[in-house]
Every structure is written in C-alpha cells, then in structure tokens.
XYZ file of N, CA and C in Angstrom:
681
model
N 9.636 65.996 -137.304
C 9.801 67.174 -138.219
C 9.403 66.757 -139.747
N 9.088 67.697 -140.524
C 8.442 67.596 -141.483
C 9.334 67.616 -142.685
N 9.323 67.143 -143.949
C 10.432 66.934 -144.670
C 10.602 68.385 -145.306
N 9.722 69.399 -145.340
C 9.914 70.988 -145.736
C 11.056 71.380 -144.671
N 11.136 71.080 -143.511
C 11.930 71.629 -142.528
C 13.244 71.012 -142.824
N 13.252 69.731 -142.987
C 14.578 68.953 -143.012
C 15.454 69.513 -144.182
N 14.711 69.747 -145.274
C 15.697 70.108 -146.486
C 16.483 71.469 -146.141
N 15.919 72.385 -145.398
C 16.821 73.764 -145.224
C 17.974 73.252 -144.312
N 17.431 72.433 -143.382
C 18.370 72.377 -142.379
C 19.651 71.315 -143.043
N 19.315 70.530 -143.724
C 20.467 69.698 -144.407
C 21.186 70.562 -145.552
N 20.818 71.589 -146.146
C 21.414 72.540 -146.737
C 22.471 73.378 -145.938
N 21.763 73.888 -144.840
C 22.277 74.703 -143.776
C 23.629 73.729 -143.309
N 23.614 72.492 -143.165
C 24.925 71.628 -142.427
C 25.658 71.495 -143.831
N 25.470 71.142 -144.703
C 25.900 70.988 -145.977
C 27.042 72.376 -146.112
N 26.330 73.738 -146.219
C 27.231 74.957 -146.412
C 28.101 75.124 -144.925
N 27.514 74.528 -143.849
C 28.626 74.602 -142.809
C 29.979 73.728 -143.288
N 29.431 72.556 -143.526
C 30.726 71.647 -143.992
C 31.684 72.218 -145.134
N 31.005 72.862 -145.826
C 31.808 73.132 -147.069
C 32.488 74.798 -146.631
N 32.109 75.364 -145.819
C 32.804 76.638 -145.248
C 34.057 75.928 -144.348
N 33.567 75.058 -143.426
C 34.661 74.521 -142.717
C 36.085 73.791 -143.411
N 35.420 73.055 -144.663
C 36.388 72.342 -145.353
C 37.342 73.471 -146.049
N 36.722 74.509 -146.700
C 37.649 75.677 -147.238
C 38.452 76.262 -146.654
N 38.018 76.335 -145.004
C 38.826 77.224 -143.994
C 39.928 76.328 -143.353
N 39.896 74.942 -143.361
C 40.715 74.056 -142.997
C 41.882 74.113 -144.120
N 41.390 74.110 -145.382
C 42.218 74.028 -146.623
C 43.178 75.055 -146.562
N 42.739 76.204 -146.442
C 43.430 77.664 -146.559
C 44.239 77.677 -145.281
N 43.875 77.233 -144.104
C 44.698 77.029 -143.105
C 45.999 76.306 -143.070
N 45.913 75.075 -143.648
C 47.107 74.162 -143.786
C 47.833 74.551 -144.901
N 47.257 75.026 -145.905
C 48.088 75.292 -147.098
C 48.928 76.501 -146.735
N 48.319 77.532 -145.938
C 49.049 78.837 -145.737
C 50.159 78.648 -144.905
N 49.908 77.728 -143.868
C 50.997 77.290 -142.993
C 52.028 76.422 -143.590
N 51.778 75.442 -144.396
C 52.831 74.511 -145.220
C 53.431 75.257 -145.876
N 52.734 76.392 -146.952
C 53.536 76.917 -148.024
C 53.751 78.584 -147.996
N 53.139 79.062 -147.001
C 53.024 80.626 -147.081
C 52.201 81.252 -147.579
N 51.762 82.383 -147.090
C 50.553 82.985 -147.746
C 50.641 83.228 -149.343
N 51.838 83.809 -149.284
C 52.076 84.365 -150.974
C 52.280 83.040 -151.948
N 52.550 81.901 -151.328
C 52.675 80.861 -152.362
C 51.417 80.120 -152.602
N 50.310 80.879 -152.090
C 48.902 80.007 -152.197
C 47.897 80.765 -152.786
N 47.305 80.259 -153.719
C 46.273 81.005 -154.386
C 44.855 80.449 -153.911
N 43.822 81.229 -154.368
C 42.450 80.862 -153.890
C 42.114 79.609 -154.685
N 42.363 79.573 -155.930
C 42.250 78.452 -156.776
C 42.475 77.099 -156.203
N 43.925 77.080 -155.712
C 44.602 75.904 -155.067
C 43.537 75.579 -153.467
N 43.210 76.789 -152.793
C 42.511 76.708 -151.766
C 41.055 75.502 -152.160
N 40.513 76.215 -153.396
C 39.321 75.481 -153.922
C 39.521 74.246 -153.994
N 40.631 73.742 -154.799
C 40.965 72.750 -155.417
C 40.895 71.602 -154.232
N 42.238 72.146 -153.109
C 41.910 71.257 -151.998
C 40.636 70.757 -151.153
N 39.592 71.953 -151.470
C 38.576 71.611 -150.789
C 37.428 70.908 -151.841
N 37.911 70.663 -152.891
C 36.946 69.753 -153.842
C 36.005 70.608 -154.155
N 36.120 72.014 -154.372
C 35.208 72.880 -155.039
C 35.573 73.826 -156.072
N 34.807 74.555 -156.647
C 35.447 75.672 -157.714
C 35.479 77.025 -157.105
N 36.227 77.697 -157.973
C 36.482 79.114 -157.513
C 35.250 79.803 -157.050
N 34.159 79.680 -157.886
C 33.111 80.459 -157.628
C 32.490 80.174 -156.219
N 32.573 78.997 -155.682
C 31.944 78.482 -154.439
C 32.763 78.977 -153.323
N 34.247 78.829 -153.460
C 34.985 79.675 -152.493
C 34.477 81.236 -152.201
N 34.108 81.793 -153.252
C 33.764 83.309 -153.411
C 32.435 83.344 -152.619
N 31.471 82.429 -152.636
C 30.228 82.566 -151.740
C 30.615 82.166 -150.436
N 31.606 81.970 -149.766
C 32.038 82.107 -148.530
C 33.083 82.929 -147.945
N 33.986 83.140 -148.714
C 35.018 84.168 -148.325
C 35.447 85.188 -149.426
N 35.835 86.343 -148.960
C 36.195 87.280 -149.935
C 37.606 87.051 -150.129
N 38.521 86.297 -149.475
C 39.833 86.251 -149.824
C 40.620 85.140 -149.041
N 41.574 84.746 -149.467
C 42.122 83.572 -148.924
C 42.772 84.054 -147.152
N 42.877 85.265 -146.992
C 43.327 85.503 -145.802
C 42.097 85.152 -144.828
N 41.035 85.716 -145.443
C 39.620 85.289 -144.610
C 39.398 83.924 -144.195
N 39.770 83.158 -145.212
C 39.536 81.804 -145.108
C 40.615 81.008 -144.061
N 41.529 81.602 -144.145
C 42.639 81.094 -143.008
C 42.475 81.328 -141.993
N 41.966 82.545 -141.643
C 41.824 83.173 -140.262
C 40.315 82.575 -139.829
N 39.526 81.821 -140.349
C 38.068 81.940 -139.834
C 38.009 81.033 -138.838
N 38.987 80.288 -138.689
C 38.906 79.258 -137.127
C 39.035 80.102 -135.982
N 39.306 81.423 -135.985
C 39.393 82.404 -134.959
C 38.342 83.240 -134.677
N 37.531 83.247 -135.159
C 36.281 83.966 -135.022
C 35.334 83.457 -134.079
N 35.283 81.992 -133.859
C 34.499 81.679 -132.661
C 35.189 82.088 -131.356
N 36.482 82.446 -131.154
C 37.294 82.778 -130.217
C 36.541 83.977 -129.425
N 36.171 85.002 -130.151
C 35.799 85.917 -129.811
C 34.297 85.918 -129.221
N 33.476 84.945 -129.854
C 32.324 84.606 -129.416
C 32.348 83.768 -128.158
N 33.203 82.771 -127.967
C 33.631 82.374 -126.494
C 33.785 83.326 -125.522
N 34.566 84.086 -125.704
C 35.183 85.259 -124.781
C 33.914 86.042 -124.206
N 33.125 86.603 -125.166
C 31.964 87.200 -125.245
C 30.865 86.576 -124.425
N 30.944 85.019 -124.758
C 29.708 84.289 -123.789
C 30.279 84.196 -122.409
N 31.498 83.878 -122.168
C 32.244 83.909 -120.753
C 31.931 85.326 -119.932
N 31.938 86.610 -120.871
C 31.805 87.757 -120.224
C 30.306 88.001 -119.801
N 29.405 87.606 -120.545
C 27.942 87.439 -120.454
C 27.790 86.545 -119.158
N 28.183 85.876 -118.863
C 28.295 84.848 -117.483
C 28.978 85.322 -116.447
N 29.649 86.334 -116.473
C 30.405 86.982 -115.040
C 29.217 87.521 -114.371
N 29.385 87.400 -113.105
C 28.410 87.938 -112.072
C 28.371 89.426 -112.116
N 27.004 89.767 -112.002
C 26.526 91.188 -112.708
C 27.397 92.307 -111.566
N 27.654 91.669 -110.245
C 28.333 92.959 -109.291
C 29.816 93.060 -109.713
N 30.309 92.534 -110.470
C 31.795 92.435 -111.060
C 32.054 93.973 -111.765
N 33.073 94.624 -111.276
C 33.611 95.667 -112.068
C 33.748 95.268 -113.657
N 33.380 95.872 -114.755
C 33.452 95.677 -116.219
C 35.104 95.286 -116.321
N 35.448 95.831 -116.138
C 37.280 95.432 -116.864
C 37.553 94.374 -115.945
N 37.258 93.987 -114.608
C 37.673 92.897 -113.989
C 36.509 91.744 -114.635
N 35.297 91.822 -114.955
C 34.897 90.765 -115.548
C 35.182 90.369 -117.221
N 35.993 91.534 -117.776
C 36.472 91.192 -119.098
C 37.570 90.208 -118.590
N 38.593 90.625 -117.749
C 39.738 89.947 -117.495
C 39.372 88.373 -117.363
N 38.571 88.259 -116.291
C 38.201 86.854 -115.909
C 37.377 86.179 -117.004
N 36.576 86.941 -117.617
C 36.192 86.380 -119.094
C 37.287 85.729 -120.115
N 38.375 86.373 -120.288
C 39.272 85.924 -120.760
C 39.935 84.497 -120.240
N 40.367 84.817 -119.020
C 40.881 83.633 -118.463
C 40.107 82.626 -118.340
N 38.840 82.775 -117.879
C 37.470 81.697 -117.989
C 37.884 80.794 -119.493
N 37.896 81.623 -120.483
C 38.134 80.890 -122.012
C 39.437 80.455 -122.036
N 40.594 80.928 -121.561
C 41.827 80.097 -121.538
C 41.518 78.932 -120.855
N 40.965 78.936 -119.719
C 40.930 77.679 -118.613
C 40.076 76.743 -118.807
N 39.182 76.962 -119.954
C 37.949 75.887 -120.311
C 38.582 74.762 -121.187
N 38.734 73.560 -120.930
C 39.018 72.700 -122.054
C 38.200 72.513 -123.079
N 37.303 72.741 -122.945
C 36.292 72.772 -124.190
C 36.322 73.855 -125.248
N 36.792 74.751 -124.634
C 36.923 76.063 -125.296
C 37.779 76.067 -126.402
N 38.756 75.157 -126.075
C 39.937 75.003 -126.976
C 40.592 76.208 -127.167
N 40.994 77.012 -126.511
C 41.747 78.350 -126.600
C 43.129 78.307 -127.623
N 43.415 79.269 -127.988
C 44.731 79.431 -129.095
C 45.796 78.528 -128.264
N 46.198 78.346 -127.335
C 47.499 77.766 -127.004
C 46.967 75.954 -126.796
N 45.848 75.665 -127.001
C 45.586 74.268 -127.014
C 45.293 73.707 -128.407
N 44.942 74.510 -129.397
C 44.637 74.248 -130.820
C 46.042 74.050 -131.638
N 46.106 72.896 -132.188
C 47.308 72.652 -133.048
C 47.604 73.957 -134.209
N 48.710 74.368 -134.058
C 49.196 75.220 -135.016
C 48.520 76.835 -134.921
N 47.793 76.915 -134.199
C 47.064 78.380 -134.056
C 48.206 79.537 -133.676
N 49.563 78.981 -133.059
C 50.444 79.668 -132.820
C 51.114 79.822 -133.944
N 51.474 78.859 -134.871
C 51.945 79.108 -136.209
C 51.351 80.315 -136.967
N 50.252 79.948 -136.715
C 49.025 81.037 -137.783
C 49.080 82.357 -137.303
N 49.400 82.702 -135.954
C 49.370 84.074 -135.369
C 50.892 84.486 -135.846
N 51.990 83.543 -135.574
C 53.367 84.046 -135.837
C 53.266 84.527 -137.508
N 52.350 83.550 -138.495
C 52.437 84.347 -139.817
C 51.596 85.625 -140.078
N 50.747 85.951 -138.843
C 49.946 86.808 -139.092
C 50.671 88.329 -138.762
N 51.421 88.069 -137.983
C 52.685 89.105 -137.507
C 53.492 89.685 -138.554
N 53.521 88.625 -139.304
C 54.473 88.868 -140.588
C 53.920 89.287 -141.995
N 52.772 89.113 -141.903
C 51.923 89.276 -143.327
C 51.069 90.515 -143.176
N 51.214 91.709 -143.613
C 50.166 92.504 -143.339
C 48.498 92.421 -143.647
N 48.496 91.661 -144.938
C 46.940 91.722 -145.193
C 46.378 90.493 -144.249
N 47.134 89.592 -143.991
C 46.564 88.657 -142.746
C 46.405 89.242 -141.792
N 47.185 90.003 -141.285
C 47.157 90.724 -139.765
C 46.004 91.974 -140.001
N 45.477 92.547 -141.249
C 44.550 93.234 -141.346
C 43.188 92.764 -141.218
N 43.058 91.648 -141.745
C 41.859 90.450 -141.449
C 41.847 90.002 -139.700
N 42.917 89.931 -139.381
C 42.784 89.469 -138.056
C 42.402 90.618 -137.087
N 42.812 91.771 -137.715
C 42.168 93.011 -136.793
C 40.898 93.296 -136.983
N 40.293 93.114 -138.097
C 38.758 93.085 -138.185
C 38.026 92.043 -137.673
N 38.584 90.822 -137.451
C 38.191 89.804 -136.397
C 37.838 90.158 -134.969
N 39.098 91.080 -134.861
C 39.226 91.457 -133.220
C 38.172 92.717 -132.963
N 37.967 93.529 -134.039
C 37.113 94.625 -133.893
C 35.638 94.085 -133.837
N 35.160 93.128 -134.899
C 33.949 92.606 -134.506
C 33.477 91.645 -133.245
N 34.288 91.158 -132.622
C 34.093 90.811 -131.072
C 34.244 91.778 -130.365
N 34.968 92.984 -130.679
C 34.866 93.981 -129.599
C 33.768 94.811 -129.558
N 33.141 94.999 -130.806
C 31.682 95.287 -130.790
C 30.743 94.973 -129.911
N 30.991 93.510 -130.134
C 29.826 92.491 -129.119
C 30.240 92.809 -127.699
N 31.474 92.797 -127.423
C 31.870 92.917 -126.170
C 31.186 94.237 -125.433
N 31.518 95.615 -126.275
C 30.964 96.857 -126.100
C 29.528 96.768 -125.465
N 28.669 95.962 -126.403
C 27.218 95.781 -126.282
C 26.933 95.309 -125.053
N 27.982 94.149 -124.364
C 27.645 93.180 -123.255
C 27.932 94.238 -122.066
N 29.012 95.085 -122.111
C 29.469 95.609 -120.969
C 28.428 96.887 -120.720
N 27.845 97.386 -121.837
C 26.983 98.387 -121.758
C 25.380 98.051 -121.226
N 25.305 96.809 -121.431
C 24.060 96.087 -120.637
C 24.359 95.855 -119.436
N 25.618 95.438 -119.059
C 26.068 95.360 -117.501
C 25.952 96.507 -116.739
N 26.437 97.692 -117.546
C 26.273 99.002 -116.832
C 24.669 99.760 -116.674
N 23.847 99.055 -117.761
C 22.790 99.786 -117.673
C 22.676 101.268 -118.448
N 23.786 101.045 -119.510
C 23.737 102.378 -120.328
C 23.757 101.974 -121.714
N 23.768 103.395 -122.450
C 23.726 103.184 -123.973
C 25.031 103.678 -124.605
N 25.472 102.520 -125.245
C 26.978 102.812 -125.737
C 27.293 103.830 -126.673
N 26.074 104.404 -127.250
C 26.091 105.532 -128.131
C 26.257 106.801 -127.329
N 25.627 107.046 -126.306
C 25.828 108.035 -125.306
C 26.844 107.887 -124.454
N 27.221 106.916 -123.774
C 28.184 106.602 -122.496
C 29.317 105.979 -123.176
N 30.509 106.644 -122.713
C 31.750 106.245 -123.274
C 32.409 105.078 -122.630
N 31.949 105.063 -121.314
C 32.669 103.756 -120.578
C 32.453 102.439 -121.093
N 31.630 101.907 -121.742
C 31.767 100.331 -122.312
C 33.093 100.288 -123.240
N 33.033 101.483 -123.971
C 34.017 101.273 -125.062
C 35.263 101.309 -124.544
N 35.578 102.231 -123.594
C 36.842 102.573 -123.103
C 37.277 101.279 -122.311
N 36.243 100.618 -121.753
C 36.475 99.529 -120.816
C 37.121 98.129 -121.857
N 36.262 98.343 -122.698
C 36.694 97.137 -123.951
C 37.762 97.436 -124.656
N 38.107 98.738 -124.737
C 39.581 99.007 -125.677
C 40.627 98.619 -124.581
N 40.576 98.929 -123.457
C 41.323 98.513 -122.550
C 41.549 97.108 -122.492
N 40.695 96.531 -121.967
C 40.965 94.983 -121.866
C 41.291 94.125 -123.350
N 40.717 94.456 -124.253
C 40.983 93.895 -125.713
C 42.603 94.348 -126.069
N 42.903 95.633 -125.398
C 44.222 95.908 -125.631
C 45.307 95.180 -124.807
N 45.216 94.857 -123.665
C 45.675 93.981 -122.662
C 45.559 92.218 -123.432
N 44.553 92.440 -123.907
C 44.924 90.472 -124.616
C 45.552 90.773 -125.583
N 45.604 91.581 -126.584
C 46.195 92.070 -127.910
C 47.974 92.199 -127.622
N 48.254 92.447 -126.555
C 49.686 92.762 -126.011
C 50.074 91.632 -125.457
N 49.007 90.574 -124.729
C 49.360 89.612 -124.462
C 49.871 88.576 -125.789
N 48.881 88.573 -126.656
C 48.809 87.697 -127.921
C 50.520 88.131 -128.475
N 50.749 89.285 -128.649
C 51.968 89.719 -129.533
C 53.283 88.944 -128.583
N 53.022 89.350 -127.359
C 54.337 89.016 -126.697
C 54.297 87.444 -126.644
N 53.265 86.637 -126.678
C 53.242 85.120 -126.759
C 53.623 84.858 -128.068
N 53.300 85.365 -129.140
C 53.889 85.009 -130.507
C 55.509 85.168 -130.545
N 55.694 86.357 -129.862
C 57.263 86.486 -130.003
C 57.982 85.912 -129.148
N 57.360 85.352 -128.253
C 58.266 84.851 -126.934
C 58.586 83.166 -127.527
N 57.969 82.758 -128.391
C 58.473 81.265 -128.928
C 58.109 80.304 -128.175
N 56.865 80.624 -127.151
C 56.636 79.625 -126.164
C 54.994 79.149 -126.332
N 54.744 78.254 -127.070
C 53.255 78.136 -127.544
C 52.348 77.770 -126.304
N 52.803 77.300 -125.252
C 51.918 77.019 -124.124
C 51.921 78.334 -123.298
N 52.303 79.429 -123.199
C 53.001 80.559 -122.617
C 51.525 81.578 -122.501
N 50.605 81.158 -123.196
C 49.703 82.458 -123.518
C 48.995 82.643 -122.190
N 48.598 81.810 -121.186
C 47.694 82.081 -120.006
C 48.861 83.343 -118.884
N 50.088 82.784 -119.193
C 51.078 83.560 -118.297
C 50.951 84.947 -119.003
N 51.090 85.179 -120.373
C 51.276 86.483 -120.799
C 49.868 87.083 -120.692
N 48.991 86.627 -120.681
C 47.676 87.143 -120.326
C 47.483 87.844 -119.039
N 47.732 86.886 -117.953
C 47.882 87.501 -116.645
C 48.830 88.831 -116.491
N 50.046 88.678 -117.046
C 50.931 89.631 -116.989
C 50.470 91.038 -117.852
N 49.833 90.733 -118.876
C 49.073 92.086 -119.582
C 48.338 92.663 -118.782
N 47.185 92.061 -118.160
C 46.016 92.792 -117.193
C 46.778 92.963 -115.978
N 47.884 92.452 -115.561
C 48.351 92.970 -114.051
C 48.956 94.245 -114.549
N 49.714 94.453 -115.651
C 50.288 95.779 -116.193
C 49.272 96.722 -116.386
N 48.213 96.318 -116.960
C 47.104 97.371 -117.063
C 46.711 98.120 -115.942
N 46.441 97.093 -114.783
C 45.899 97.504 -113.505
C 46.990 98.150 -113.124
N 48.437 98.045 -112.885
C 49.129 98.830 -112.360
C 49.360 100.118 -113.211
N 49.534 100.418 -114.208
C 49.439 101.546 -115.093
C 48.437 102.544 -114.564
N 47.136 101.811 -114.587
C 45.920 102.594 -114.474
C 45.984 103.137 -112.876
N 46.400 102.360 -112.016
C 46.911 102.503 -110.543
C 47.920 103.763 -110.582
N 49.060 103.752 -111.207
C 49.956 105.066 -111.505
C 49.557 106.230 -111.861
N 48.710 105.882 -112.844
C 47.875 107.244 -113.576
C 47.137 107.962 -112.669
N 46.421 106.900 -111.946
C 45.232 107.525 -110.926
C 45.785 108.423 -109.945
N 46.859 107.759 -109.411
C 47.677 108.457 -108.276
C 48.353 109.725 -108.872
N 48.705 109.827 -109.789
C 49.681 110.929 -110.443
C 48.542 111.925 -110.654
N 47.467 111.807 -111.227
C 46.191 112.592 -111.564
C 45.963 113.264 -109.884
N 45.756 112.185 -109.221
C 44.969 112.849 -107.905
C 46.314 113.679 -107.333
N 47.564 113.292 -107.188
C 48.482 114.504 -106.773
C 48.641 115.572 -107.553
N 48.529 115.478 -108.677
C 48.428 116.707 -109.624
C 47.561 117.594 -109.119
N 46.042 116.994 -109.176
C 44.763 117.955 -108.848
C 45.156 118.405 -107.471
N 45.879 117.871 -106.352
C 46.094 118.342 -104.997
C 46.893 119.302 -105.255
N 47.839 119.426 -105.748
C 48.768 120.355 -105.943
C 48.501 121.645 -106.678
N 47.291 121.494 -107.493
C 46.698 122.595 -108.456
C 45.657 123.207 -107.229
N 45.340 122.730 -106.526
C 44.472 123.174 -105.519
C 45.090 124.227 -104.490
N 46.269 123.147 -103.993
C 47.116 124.157 -103.065
C 47.687 125.460 -103.803
N 48.144 125.197 -104.815
C 48.725 126.412 -105.640
C 47.748 127.769 -105.804
N 46.378 126.992 -105.960
C 45.145 128.056 -106.264
C 44.825 128.547 -104.734
N 44.924 127.848 -103.699
C 44.793 128.421 -102.439
C 45.634 129.482 -102.089
N 47.051 129.203 -102.460
C 48.392 130.297 -102.333
C 47.913 131.424 -102.971
N 47.451 131.342 -104.023
C 47.210 132.522 -105.065
C 46.115 133.333 -104.356
N 45.126 132.615 -103.893
C 43.988 133.540 -103.323
C 44.243 133.752 -102.128
N 45.332 133.768 -101.234
C 45.444 134.257 -99.908
C 46.111 135.672 -100.089
N 45.637 136.706 -99.467
C 46.210 137.940 -99.461
C 47.553 138.087 -99.137
C-alpha cells in the first residue's frame, strides 16, 4: 500500500473513532442523567472534542444517542438479502428479523447492554422518538428496494414492496413497543414472534371476510338478475 493511500484510510479510521466516541458519550450521558439534563457541549467534552467537532458528525444530541441503532437496520436488511429467493416477501422479512435476533454476532437489542433502557427513554421523549422514527424509515427504504429486487419489480410503479415492508416493519415496531412496556429485557424474540403471528392471523381473517363478502355480493347480484 502506498503512503498516499494510507493517509485517507487513517483519517477515515480516526473519523470513525471520533464518531463512535461521541455516540457512546451521548448514549451514556442520556441514560445516566436524562435527555433534558444533557447538553451537546457536555457530550463533546466527555468525548474530548469541541462543539464544532460534534456538529460535523451529528445534528443533535438525540441523533448521537441513537447512533448505535442505525446498524441494526443494516443487519436486518443483510439478512433479508440472504433469504432464499422462493420465499414469499413477507415471510422472508419475518425470517430476516428472526435471523438478526438469533445471530449472536449481530448483537440484537436484547443482547446489548442498556439498549432496552434507551428505547424506554425514546418512548418517553418525543424528540428522541422522532429520531428513532427517521432511523427506522431509512432502513425501511432499503428494505423496500430489496423486496422489489426479489419480486423483479420497480417499487416506484408497483406498490407491493412498500406494502410488504410496511406490514413487516409495523409488526417489528409493535413487538418493540410491547417489549419496552413489558419490562423484560430478554423477551424481545418472543414479542417479535407474537407480533408476526398476529399479523398473519389478522391478514387471514381479513382475507376470509373479504372472500365471504365478495361471494355474498355475487349471490345478491345473481338473485337480482333472476326474473
């Protein structure tokens, strides 16, 4: 490797370390003292940088505190890409989430120290929850592209990828909310299975009701048409 190539790589590693240090400082301060009792200046000081450096990496203390969650969407999407092509898209999404939860190297939320606490705080703090929402939306956009590739369609023209991801991500969000409110840090996998099972059952019931309604309308139309 030439010296010219080493310099940008060193800078990149240094930038990554600085970002991670800021994120960890924000994470710990927010959990230890509460979001409203922490300033950006205090986060920067804890990371041994100045306020301007903080602003180069994060737009807010909320973004810094939640930065460690961004990689989880990437891990779920990597698992989604790896699912067998014949799997129906929603089933593939469900199994991708379960793969993420089961992979010890992925360090899903229930395995990472204090992530449960962070999501409890996010449920209580609107500005923190808003950033969490944006993180989820970013991950969902990538999921939509993956599902569109699996179906061989253009997601701008075909609504199925977006509907699939909205349903799957909605189940995951419901599971996360139930997990946080349930008070059991180890229960996330159970809540995820429950949420996706509930989604499947609700879809089944809706399909059955729709089919029954269509049949009733057909019978009524035939009756009206009979002289």
